[in-house]
Amino acid sequence: MDDQAILTQVSAILREVLDLPDLTVTPSTTAENVEGWDSFAHINLVVAIETHFGIKIHTAEIEELKNVGELVQLVAEKLKHKKG
Amino acid sequence: MNSRSVDLYWLERHPNASEALSVISKSPEPTLDALHGVVGKYLDFLQVNRADKLLQRILAGSPPPAVGSKPLRFAILSTSTADHLLPAIRVAGWRRSQIIETHTGEYGQYLQELENPHSDVIKFKPDVMLLVFHAQHLIGNSALTLTHQEADAYVESILERIRTVWRLAKSRFQGQLIQQTIIPTYLPLVGSNEQRLPGSPMRLVARINHALGALADAEGVDLFTIDAQIARDGIDAWHDTALWHRAKQEISPRAAPAYADHLLRLVMAQRGRSAKCLVLDLDNTLWGGVIGDDGLEGIKLGQGSAIGEAYIAFQSFVRDLSRRGIILAVCSKNDVANARLPFEQHPEMLLKLTDIACFIANWDDKATNIRQIAAQLNIGLDSLVFVDDNPFERNIVRRELPMIAVPELPEEPALYGQCIADAGYFEALQVTSDDFQRNGQYLANAERDRLRASHTDLKGYLKSLEMELRWQAFDAVGLQRIVQLINKTNQFNLTTRRYTEAEVQAIIDEPRALTLQIRLLDKFGDNGIIGIVIGLPEADALRLDTWLMSCRVLGRQVEEATMNLVVERARSMGVRRLIGEYIPTKKNGMVKEHYRKLGFLPLDNVADTLADGATTWEHRIDSYTPFETSISTVQGMTHG
């Protein structure tokens, strides 16, 4: 799966988490500039991404994430390891 | 694998629930009914959160719900984060056509909230209160080096703490109190023989969970045994340690829909809304193959083949359900002679015709036949569960009769029983001796119907039944059954007031109250306790707070005989008037004219103060002429 495909799926999950069906998501999107993306929503986002991609994201990794682009990178890396 | 149970695998899947929610959300007038069509199917936790937002939005903009669907007030007092469970609880409620208002106490402040009679949770006036304590909160950090004796005393002291909280809660509110068992999050320190370390926190939690059963029974509290479910699914399906550290969420958000589903079973059971009857298909459901094509020798049933044994195991489970009080019915597309053949002649068949309260086999569509079954058994359609291996039949029944539970049966017959058990349709809070006789009672009803057909006049038929009505004031022996009837009778129930065991005990302790438990016997057997009346003193009158009867005995003058009895008792208590009340619900339309039929006169002058079309009625004792019935009335009852 390439980064663009992951971004598409992560964006869909984020829209579902925030209940904002028309939200535009780019790699530079951050929690600060989206309404409703609070710590509660963030937990739901991580759990949903873990379930969807069948991966586990560690506590330390979550704390380092700065924007959607970094989240996509993290998922891509985990998927690579999963296959290997 | 087993964590499919956390994904509520018995629910029908929606082809695109997210899209369906968006469509409703964007429609100019989103409705509760439209939403019901989506939440009736499986939703993951994100979809549940969205469905809840939509539900709240619709409720905020719509008139108060119709008669009989009063919102249920649900409070959680928890030592861990519970907010993320609330949307799932409200959605699981609407899946069952129940609007739920929720309240969570201040995080970890349950004692303060219960001690203060003016706290938010007490002011909320909950119908249901759930208590949740996490393991560390109860066990603390100093137990590890306890000796055996010290550990015993420690467990006792923790149970005592819990009992104190329960009693405090019960002194503050009247509804259903539910205690969640402790989630076993402690790790083993010894291994398989953890019991050799008496102070092992993991072991202490297991001991407390075990002991809560007896304690809850003694205190009239209902248990939510999440630990048993976790033992089946594995703790990872329910709990995520990282999330515990991050947000003090003891239940993973992913498991919230399952948590709510399990919880709602208890809440609905308390309100008489659990299913009562299992309607079974035959071919490839109770045996392998098609009896009409394969014949008695060709169907797969019993020892000798793995498939045959799987069907026997399923029959055994079904028979056990029936023995504990679930009514069985058959609904099959077959010639009736073929359908009955295995029951009558197959040597391995566990279920017998005498286990089936209503047997319908013909070539009509199943929705029609299921309506017929509900009518014959005199139970609501929404108390049926329909089990069929054929997805086509399942979908027809779902479309025609959306109020009926239709599990997505796994293709593997070895898993049929597990599916029905996992779905929790038949959740019960009490099991009484009457439950053990239920199927026999319905069969005796069929015998009565045959006798009735042989009589040309109703009077002659009723006389031939040789009915005897036995009555007694409420007592300790009958208490469980009384509470069960009060909480589950929906149709013949004038006021549908639900009481806990403690509340019924308080009525028993009131010397000027009239309490009657009524049993009906006839030549076909004992119908068990079929009537409950509670009269409360009000000046020179007795107000009939509760009058309910089992629909099984309708049309046999039991209402009239009971009225004679009520008047006689009231007269002996020096009462001059009876006041009757009717409070309409979705289900009790059949008793709207109950008091008029019994000669009561309407009391119109108070109508303004009554909500929702309720009526009150009056009957003077001195002007009462007893009804003539074919029932003899006897004081005292032997409990079966």
XYZ file of C-alpha atoms in Angstrom:
724
model
C 0.000 0.000 0.000
C 1.538 3.357 -0.942
C 1.411 6.460 1.204
C -1.386 7.999 -0.845
C -3.624 4.969 -0.308
C -2.862 5.025 3.416
C -3.614 8.750 3.562
C -6.968 8.119 1.881
C -7.882 5.443 4.423
C -6.571 7.408 7.410
C -8.566 10.424 6.214
C -11.731 8.340 5.981
C -11.189 7.060 9.515
C -10.517 10.576 10.802
C -13.722 11.859 9.214
C -15.618 8.991 10.843
C -13.989 9.639 14.249
C -14.798 13.343 14.140
C -18.175 12.816 12.456
C -17.172 15.391 9.842
C -18.000 13.691 6.512
C -16.800 16.677 4.466
C -13.499 17.343 6.248
C -10.518 17.867 3.927
C -7.448 16.074 5.246
C -3.863 16.686 4.050
C -0.513 15.479 5.416
C -0.096 18.825 7.202
C -3.445 18.580 9.017
C -2.932 18.709 12.797
C -5.215 18.233 15.793
C -4.936 21.951 16.609
C -6.493 23.123 13.351
C -9.453 20.702 13.314
C -12.498 21.341 15.471
C -13.379 18.460 17.784
C -10.026 16.683 17.515
C -9.479 16.461 21.273
C -7.696 13.832 23.358
C -10.824 11.675 23.427
C -11.101 11.745 19.635
C -7.371 11.094 19.382
C -7.679 7.861 21.357
C -10.538 6.756 19.145
C -8.475 7.590 16.070
C -5.527 5.490 17.222
C -7.724 2.535 18.225
C -9.588 2.699 14.916
C -6.329 2.840 12.929
C -4.914 -0.095 14.888
C -8.062 -2.117 14.192
C -8.298 -1.126 10.537
C -4.663 -1.825 9.595
C -4.127 -4.672 12.074
C -1.152 -2.933 13.715
C -0.229 -1.734 17.190
C 0.912 1.843 17.798
C 3.030 2.359 20.901
C 2.431 4.988 23.536
C 5.744 6.725 22.817
C 5.043 6.843 19.072
C 1.646 8.445 19.620
C 3.188 11.194 21.738
C 5.678 12.080 18.988
C 3.140 12.433 16.159
C 2.915 16.022 14.878
C 0.476 15.779 11.973
C -1.465 13.429 9.720
C 1.568 13.021 7.421
C 3.641 11.573 10.270
C 0.791 9.259 11.223
C 0.661 8.010 7.627
C 4.451 7.448 7.677
C 4.160 5.497 10.912
C 1.389 3.290 9.523
C 3.398 2.708 6.327
C 6.437 1.608 8.313
C 4.400 -0.748 10.478
C 2.738 -2.287 7.434
C 6.183 -2.868 5.877
C 7.366 -4.715 8.993
C 4.145 -6.657 9.157
C 4.751 -8.078 5.709
C 8.426 -8.784 6.279
C -11.168 -15.538 16.741
C -13.376 -15.739 19.741
C -13.232 -11.972 19.941
C -15.897 -12.043 17.246
C -18.189 -12.009 20.240
C -16.941 -8.458 20.906
C -18.008 -7.709 17.333
C -21.582 -8.874 18.094
C -21.381 -11.407 15.281
C -25.026 -12.502 15.676
C -26.267 -9.100 14.473
C -27.034 -8.580 10.828
C -24.333 -6.606 8.983
C -25.161 -3.364 7.222
C -23.715 -3.126 3.693
C -22.541 0.427 4.408
C -23.504 1.746 7.816
C -21.247 4.823 7.620
C -22.911 5.972 4.428
C -26.381 5.200 5.800
C -25.663 7.364 8.846
C -24.502 10.212 6.605
C -27.669 9.944 4.528
C -29.889 10.203 7.605
C -27.755 12.987 9.009
C -28.046 15.055 5.834
C -31.754 14.455 5.300
C -33.922 17.515 6.033
C -35.873 15.699 8.744
C -33.923 12.825 10.259
C -36.213 10.494 12.225
C -35.848 8.035 15.067
C -37.414 5.353 12.885
C -34.848 5.828 10.132
C -32.080 5.633 12.698
C -33.632 2.512 14.211
C -33.226 0.775 10.876
C -29.463 1.353 11.029
C -28.740 0.784 14.721
C -30.671 -2.498 14.596
C -27.692 -3.839 12.672
C -24.073 -4.077 13.753
C -22.153 -0.808 14.102
C -18.498 -0.504 15.062
C -17.533 1.889 17.836
C -16.976 4.876 15.544
C -20.317 4.341 13.854
C -21.919 3.965 17.271
C -20.517 7.345 18.307
C -21.897 8.922 15.145
C -25.269 7.211 15.567
C -25.439 8.570 19.105
C -24.749 12.134 17.983
C -27.535 11.756 15.473
C -29.846 10.239 18.082
C -29.250 13.140 20.456
C -29.770 15.648 17.660
C -33.110 14.076 16.671
C -34.265 13.850 20.287
C -33.379 17.483 20.917
C -35.547 18.582 17.999
C -38.529 16.246 18.293
C -41.591 16.141 20.555
C -41.340 13.930 23.650
C -41.474 10.212 22.835
C -44.834 8.525 22.509
C -46.742 6.838 25.306
C -45.005 3.840 26.801
C -41.485 4.682 25.765
C -40.531 6.804 28.723
C -36.789 7.517 28.674
C -34.806 5.364 31.024
C -32.382 7.152 33.313
C -29.068 5.394 33.577
C -26.242 6.423 35.910
C -22.703 5.067 36.118
C -20.546 5.540 39.168
C -17.078 4.388 38.241
C -13.515 4.591 39.449
C -12.289 4.579 35.846
C -13.229 6.563 32.741
C -16.759 5.737 31.611
C -17.670 8.619 29.296
C -16.633 6.718 26.200
C -19.190 4.006 27.044
C -22.204 6.307 27.165
C -22.827 6.693 23.400
C -22.766 2.909 23.036
C -25.207 2.508 25.929
C -27.637 5.011 24.413
C -27.379 3.385 20.984
C -27.788 -0.127 22.419
C -30.910 1.256 24.078
C -32.361 2.568 20.829
C -31.524 -0.768 19.164
C -34.082 -2.095 21.675
C -36.478 0.846 21.085
C -35.582 2.303 24.460
C -34.511 5.925 24.826
C -31.818 6.230 27.491
C -30.641 9.316 29.323
C -27.248 8.880 30.924
C -25.315 10.398 33.758
C -21.790 9.705 34.964
C -20.672 10.598 38.423
C -17.533 12.610 39.074
C -14.590 10.404 38.251
C -13.798 8.275 41.328
C -16.155 10.261 43.608
C -18.787 7.581 44.041
C -18.780 7.594 47.864
C -19.159 11.356 48.117
C -21.920 11.271 45.493
C -23.830 8.596 47.356
C -23.366 10.101 50.790
C -24.695 13.468 49.724
C -28.491 13.279 49.209
C -28.310 16.370 47.001
C -25.491 15.205 44.740
C -25.954 15.340 40.984
C -26.360 11.595 40.623
C -29.111 11.418 43.260
C -30.870 14.437 41.783
C -30.706 12.697 38.416
C -33.114 10.083 39.901
C -31.671 7.100 38.054
C -33.812 4.110 37.108
C -30.620 2.093 36.860
C -27.298 2.613 38.570
C -24.141 0.774 37.552
C -21.201 0.563 39.936
C -17.737 -0.057 38.510
C -14.604 -0.467 40.616
C -11.259 -1.181 39.038
C -9.005 -3.809 40.583
C -6.293 -1.535 42.010
C -8.930 0.613 43.649
C -10.178 -2.334 45.677
C -6.980 -4.283 46.306
C -4.463 -1.506 46.978
C -0.725 -2.058 47.198
C -0.156 -3.777 50.507
C -1.806 -7.165 50.091
C 1.047 -9.127 48.572
C 2.658 -10.536 51.713
C -0.545 -11.452 53.519
C -0.809 -14.890 55.134
C -3.717 -17.178 54.305
C -5.693 -16.011 57.326
C -4.922 -12.373 56.645
C -5.911 -12.745 52.999
C -9.239 -14.295 54.024
C -9.903 -11.372 56.353
C -8.839 -8.924 53.637
C -11.292 -10.376 51.129
C -14.016 -10.171 53.763
C -13.211 -6.536 54.466
C -13.363 -5.634 50.771
C -16.715 -7.392 50.391
C -17.936 -5.504 53.438
C -16.855 -2.228 51.811
C -18.805 -3.132 48.686
C -21.855 -4.113 50.724
C -21.731 -0.768 52.510
C -21.698 1.072 49.172
C -24.660 -0.980 47.932
C -26.710 -0.270 51.041
C -25.887 3.400 50.807
C -26.918 3.432 47.142
C -30.160 1.617 47.928
C -30.973 4.138 50.618
C -30.636 6.890 48.022
C -32.546 5.548 45.034
C -35.217 2.940 44.272
C -34.217 1.513 40.909
C -32.101 -1.336 39.670
C -28.610 -1.487 41.158
C -26.037 -3.274 39.015
C -22.509 -4.122 40.129
C -19.959 -4.866 37.436
C -17.553 -7.583 38.542
C -13.900 -6.623 38.748
C -11.965 -6.727 35.489
C -9.045 -9.125 36.094
C -6.202 -6.847 35.048
C -3.560 -8.039 37.532
C -0.848 -10.277 36.153
C 0.068 -13.668 37.594
C 3.065 -13.629 39.946
C 3.390 -17.359 40.600
C 1.829 -19.116 37.655
C -0.672 -21.925 37.459
C -0.657 -22.297 41.238
C -1.309 -18.663 41.984
C -3.284 -19.754 45.068
C 0.021 -20.548 46.840
C 0.571 -16.790 47.150
C -2.426 -15.869 49.305
C -1.936 -12.140 48.794
C -1.592 -12.355 44.999
C -3.698 -9.430 43.722
C -4.818 -11.497 40.739
C -6.007 -14.205 43.080
C -7.766 -11.731 45.395
C -9.695 -10.286 42.460
C -10.804 -13.775 41.402
C -11.933 -14.528 44.954
C -13.883 -11.287 45.220
C -15.585 -11.833 41.885
C -16.556 -15.316 42.987
C -17.903 -14.110 46.338
C -19.914 -11.269 44.772
C -22.533 -13.755 43.536
C -23.799 -14.737 46.977
C -23.429 -11.190 48.271
C -25.450 -9.763 45.375
C -28.208 -12.337 45.881
C -28.398 -11.519 49.582
C -28.525 -7.764 48.950
C -30.855 -7.701 45.936
C -28.210 -6.384 43.552
C -27.796 -7.576 39.947
C -24.317 -8.580 38.801
C -22.794 -7.686 35.459
C -20.221 -10.481 35.212
C -17.867 -8.932 32.712
C -15.090 -11.168 34.124
C -16.924 -14.261 32.838
C -17.219 -12.721 29.381
C -13.540 -11.770 29.478
C -12.680 -15.356 30.400
C -14.425 -16.441 27.183
C -13.077 -13.758 24.846
C -9.646 -13.088 26.338
C -8.833 -9.864 28.126
C -7.238 -8.314 25.031
C -10.650 -8.180 23.381
C -11.955 -5.924 26.137
C -9.065 -4.133 27.763
C -6.024 -2.323 26.373
C -3.347 -1.724 28.995
C -1.875 1.175 27.030
C -5.259 2.916 27.010
C -5.593 2.343 30.711
C -2.383 4.289 31.250
C -3.213 6.918 28.688
C -6.832 7.659 29.541
C -7.890 5.409 32.442
C -10.248 3.651 30.071
C -10.674 0.186 31.537
C -12.846 -0.924 28.647
C -11.287 -0.361 25.236
C -13.391 1.944 23.027
C -13.489 -0.858 20.477
C -15.344 -3.042 22.995
C -17.806 -0.303 23.992
C -20.629 -1.591 21.734
C -20.279 -5.092 23.189
C -20.087 -3.735 26.734
C -23.280 -1.778 26.182
C -25.028 -4.743 24.601
C -24.277 -6.966 27.595
C -25.313 -4.249 30.006
C -28.584 -3.547 28.234
C -29.553 -7.206 28.531
C -29.659 -6.771 32.308
C -31.568 -3.526 32.080
C -34.118 -4.972 29.655
C -34.479 -8.209 31.636
C -35.415 -6.160 34.692
C -38.148 -4.557 32.578
C -39.582 -7.779 31.225
C -38.142 -7.179 27.775
C -36.031 -10.318 27.401
C -37.164 -12.808 24.792
C -39.419 -15.611 25.998
C -39.730 -17.996 23.089
C -37.332 -19.702 20.679
C -38.852 -20.382 17.268
C -36.937 -23.091 15.436
C -36.667 -24.092 11.828
C -36.191 -27.853 11.322
C -34.209 -28.887 8.214
C -30.507 -28.051 8.671
C -31.331 -26.309 11.930
C -32.361 -29.162 14.262
C -30.963 -31.915 12.042
C -28.729 -32.142 8.975
C -30.471 -32.571 5.651
C -34.072 -32.243 4.494
C -36.554 -34.674 6.012
C -38.911 -34.451 3.035
C -36.130 -35.464 0.605
C -33.729 -37.514 2.691
C -36.248 -39.388 4.839
C -35.866 -40.632 8.390
C -32.772 -42.685 7.571
C -31.132 -39.978 5.481
C -31.075 -37.017 7.855
C -27.910 -36.446 9.868
C -28.669 -36.707 13.537
C -26.889 -38.360 16.429
C -23.831 -40.483 17.005
C -21.816 -41.732 14.086
C -21.109 -38.495 12.244
C -19.562 -35.275 13.463
C -22.393 -33.271 11.924
C -25.021 -35.512 13.478
C -23.423 -35.032 16.870
C -23.312 -31.262 16.415
C -27.086 -31.209 15.850
C -27.624 -33.368 18.941
C -25.488 -30.965 20.985
C -27.599 -28.059 19.713
C -30.809 -29.905 20.599
C -29.421 -30.566 24.044
C -28.745 -26.845 24.544
C -32.218 -25.968 23.295
C -33.780 -28.532 25.611
C -31.880 -27.065 28.567
C -33.150 -23.595 27.648
C -36.665 -24.977 27.584
C -36.193 -26.628 30.974
C -35.252 -23.323 32.495
C -38.393 -21.673 31.147
C -37.898 -20.671 27.516
C -40.885 -21.621 25.366
C -40.069 -23.613 22.230
C -41.922 -23.381 18.948
C -41.335 -24.884 15.518
C -41.809 -23.016 12.252
C -40.958 -25.154 9.252
C -41.684 -25.261 5.531
C -42.681 -28.913 5.359
C -45.637 -31.235 5.194
C -46.677 -31.542 8.794
C -46.436 -35.353 8.766
C -42.840 -35.168 7.507
C -41.970 -32.474 10.020
C -43.238 -34.537 12.931
C -41.625 -37.781 11.800
C -38.171 -37.326 13.407
C -39.794 -36.187 16.670
C -41.959 -39.288 16.722
C -39.661 -41.923 15.297
C -35.998 -40.937 15.094
C -34.221 -42.819 17.921
C -31.556 -40.137 18.392
C -33.911 -37.150 18.467
C -33.528 -35.400 21.836
C -36.361 -32.915 21.466
C -39.821 -34.443 21.664
C -43.145 -33.085 20.473
C -43.996 -32.536 24.140
C -41.116 -30.016 24.328
C -42.682 -27.862 21.592
C -45.444 -25.546 22.783
C -46.500 -24.594 19.258
C -45.696 -26.637 16.160
C -46.360 -25.142 12.745
C -45.304 -26.874 9.545
C -46.847 -25.868 6.240
C -45.932 -24.051 3.025
C -47.053 -20.562 4.007
C -44.446 -17.854 4.401
C -42.668 -17.856 7.728
C -43.638 -14.354 8.758
C -47.313 -15.361 8.640
C -46.584 -18.509 10.599
C -44.579 -16.648 13.217
C -47.465 -14.229 13.728
C -49.632 -17.282 14.223
C -47.224 -18.691 16.815
C -47.221 -15.448 18.792
C -51.018 -15.333 18.692
C -51.412 -18.945 19.781
C -48.981 -18.572 22.666
C -50.437 -15.182 23.533
C -47.050 -13.464 23.710
C -45.764 -10.345 22.000
C -43.920 -10.686 18.693
C -40.944 -8.899 20.210
C -40.456 -11.722 22.693
C -39.637 -14.209 19.931
C -36.240 -15.302 18.617
C -36.311 -16.949 15.212
C -33.523 -19.398 14.374
C -33.121 -20.528 10.791
C -30.040 -21.657 8.871
C -31.429 -20.184 5.657
C -30.406 -16.531 5.076
C -33.331 -16.052 2.683
C -35.906 -16.983 5.334
C -34.087 -14.888 7.923
C -34.216 -11.823 5.719
C -37.903 -12.229 4.906
C -38.747 -12.468 8.589
C -36.536 -9.467 9.403
C -38.216 -7.419 6.705
C -41.767 -8.399 7.636
C -41.322 -8.519 11.399
C -38.488 -6.167 12.378
C -39.308 -6.513 16.086
C -38.234 -10.160 16.085
C -34.643 -11.111 16.920
C -33.144 -13.138 14.081
C -29.516 -14.157 14.725
C -26.992 -14.434 11.898
C -26.506 -18.146 12.462
C -22.953 -19.378 11.716
C -22.721 -21.878 8.867
C -21.193 -24.427 11.215
C -23.963 -26.229 13.161
C -21.530 -26.906 16.002
C -21.675 -23.152 16.699
C -25.474 -22.694 16.621
C -25.862 -22.997 20.379
C -22.944 -20.692 21.092
C -24.413 -18.067 18.790
C -27.742 -18.036 20.618
C -26.006 -17.999 23.990
C -23.603 -15.208 22.958
C -26.477 -13.074 21.705
C -27.998 -13.134 25.205
C -31.609 -12.965 24.049
C -32.937 -14.803 27.093
C -31.163 -12.894 29.860
C -32.965 -13.494 33.162
C -32.574 -12.024 36.622
C -34.508 -14.685 38.507
C -35.275 -18.287 37.789
C -38.279 -19.662 39.669
C -40.001 -23.004 39.995
C -42.690 -21.721 37.632
C -40.039 -21.394 34.924
C -39.288 -25.103 35.219
C -42.902 -25.943 34.396
C -43.467 -23.393 31.660
C -43.490 -25.597 28.580
C -45.804 -28.071 30.296
C -48.166 -25.229 31.063
C -48.332 -24.152 27.430
C -48.899 -27.732 26.349
C -51.738 -28.039 28.860
C -53.180 -24.912 27.236
C -53.276 -26.772 23.936
C -55.180 -29.574 25.702
C -57.608 -26.986 27.035
C -58.137 -25.638 23.530
C -59.048 -29.098 22.326
C -61.514 -29.523 25.183
C -62.975 -26.137 24.366
C -63.530 -27.156 20.772
C -65.509 -30.161 21.988
C -67.864 -27.979 24.009
C -70.527 -25.982 22.213
C -71.027 -23.495 25.043
C -68.409 -21.535 26.958
C -70.101 -22.097 30.297
C -70.058 -25.865 29.940
C -66.422 -25.718 28.896
C -65.365 -23.583 31.850
C -67.256 -25.846 34.236
C -65.551 -28.903 32.799
C -62.135 -27.369 33.500
C -62.757 -27.746 37.269
C -60.818 -24.567 38.043
C -59.578 -23.706 41.494
C -58.169 -20.293 42.357
C -55.795 -20.364 45.309
C -54.725 -17.133 46.902
C -52.527 -15.844 49.651
C -50.947 -12.592 50.777
C -47.368 -12.076 49.531
C -44.905 -14.242 51.452
C -41.206 -15.007 51.474
C -41.598 -18.242 49.510
C -43.406 -16.581 46.638
C -41.356 -13.371 46.681
C -39.033 -14.155 43.768
C -41.856 -15.150 41.453
C -43.886 -12.119 42.543
C -41.007 -9.766 41.742
C -40.436 -11.546 38.436
C -44.085 -11.148 37.396
C -44.176 -7.507 38.477
C -41.158 -6.786 36.335
C -41.923 -8.775 33.236
C -45.674 -8.661 32.733
C -46.422 -6.214 29.932
C -49.815 -6.951 28.401
C -52.319 -7.674 31.175
C -50.845 -5.066 33.504
C -52.984 -2.100 34.522
C -50.213 0.200 35.746
C -46.918 -1.502 34.718
C -45.283 -0.348 37.940
C -41.969 -2.171 38.369
C -40.757 -2.969 41.873
C -37.528 -4.368 43.220
C -37.496 -7.095 45.841
C -36.828 -4.488 48.554
C -39.796 -2.412 47.434
C -42.102 -5.426 47.472
C -40.806 -6.266 50.943
C -41.698 -2.735 52.048
C -45.260 -3.260 50.768
C -45.485 -6.586 52.644
C -44.427 -4.762 55.803
C -47.245 -2.208 55.417
C -50.082 -3.687 57.534
C -52.872 -1.781 55.762
C -51.839 -2.870 52.292
C -53.632 -5.669 50.480
C -51.358 -8.094 48.664
C -52.618 -11.081 46.709
C -50.715 -13.747 44.839
C -53.058 -15.922 42.855
C -52.560 -19.387 41.531
C -54.870 -21.223 39.134
C -55.253 -24.998 39.023
C -57.497 -27.050 36.774
C -57.903 -30.630 35.615
C -54.900 -30.244 33.306
C -52.567 -29.097 36.012
C -51.144 -26.138 37.845
C -50.809 -22.872 35.926
C -48.545 -21.461 38.633
C -48.885 -17.938 39.993
C -50.911 -16.102 37.373
C -52.100 -12.997 39.165
C -50.777 -10.267 41.418
C -52.797 -7.530 43.088
C -51.466 -4.784 45.333
C -53.853 -2.407 47.062
C -52.566 0.569 49.044
C -54.612 2.402 51.681
C -55.931 5.866 50.812
C -58.388 7.374 53.348
C -61.488 5.166 53.291
C -60.410 3.565 50.014
C -58.006 0.993 48.726
C -56.087 2.147 45.645
C -55.290 -0.753 43.326
C -51.677 0.129 42.707
C -50.972 -3.024 40.750
C -53.213 -5.557 39.040
C -51.552 -7.914 36.628
C -52.275 -11.355 35.242
C -50.673 -13.883 32.990
C -52.194 -13.863 29.518
C -52.195 -17.651 29.581
C -55.393 -17.721 31.633
C -57.442 -15.085 29.839
C -61.003 -15.839 28.885
C -61.608 -18.105 31.851
C -63.349 -15.689 34.233
C -60.208 -15.388 36.338
C -60.560 -11.583 36.260
C -64.080 -11.818 37.685
C -63.093 -14.369 40.328
C -60.164 -12.169 41.322
C -62.462 -9.139 41.559
C -64.773 -11.096 43.880
C -61.758 -11.920 45.999
C -60.417 -8.359 46.045
C -63.807 -7.002 47.171
C -64.139 -9.633 49.859
C -60.671 -8.885 51.229
C -61.235 -5.123 51.034
C -64.517 -5.469 52.889
C -62.876 -7.482 55.655
C -60.307 -4.689 55.986
C -63.092 -2.142 56.534
C -62.505 -0.402 53.196
C -65.491 1.339 51.578
C -64.241 2.064 48.061
C -61.865 0.562 45.531
C -59.940 2.893 43.254
C -58.585 1.435 40.038
C -55.973 2.969 37.761
C -55.098 2.336 34.159
C -51.824 3.717 32.808
C -51.471 3.054 29.075
C -48.241 1.716 27.594
C -47.405 0.427 24.124
C -48.387 -3.044 25.230
C -51.289 -2.980 27.670
C -54.130 -1.796 25.426
C -55.968 -5.062 26.139
C -56.831 -3.927 29.695
C -57.960 -0.400 28.830
C -61.573 -1.312 29.701
C -60.679 -3.724 32.498
C -62.237 -1.723 35.317
C -65.326 -0.807 33.313
C -65.929 -4.501 32.608
C -65.697 -5.158 36.331
C -68.365 -2.539 37.111
C -66.118 0.382 38.110
C -67.221 3.934 37.257
C -64.780 6.407 35.736
C -63.477 9.206 37.971
C -63.338 12.077 35.519
C -62.607 14.936 37.835
C -58.917 14.098 38.243
C -58.216 13.565 34.566
C -56.288 16.818 34.287
C -53.630 15.669 36.702
C -53.015 12.418 34.842
C -50.480 12.046 32.116
C -50.586 10.068 28.898
C -54.259 9.076 28.761
C -54.296 7.384 32.154
C -57.718 6.786 33.716
C -58.930 6.228 37.266
C -61.984 4.287 38.323
C -64.053 3.749 41.435
C -66.198 0.955 42.809
C -68.137 1.158 46.061
C -67.911 -1.957 48.170
C -71.466 -1.850 49.534
C -73.026 -1.854 46.068
C -71.046 -4.845 44.843
C -72.728 -8.000 43.580
C -70.254 -10.839 43.148
C -69.754 -12.217 39.632
C -70.882 -15.756 39.011
C -67.961 -17.874 37.844
C -67.075 -21.538 37.434
C -64.044 -21.075 39.658
C -63.876 -22.150 43.273
C -61.725 -19.945 45.479
C -59.497 -21.350 48.213
C -57.158 -19.590 50.622
C -53.580 -20.853 50.922
C -51.305 -22.193 48.267
C -48.697 -24.881 47.960
C -45.729 -23.531 46.144
C -44.696 -25.809 43.323
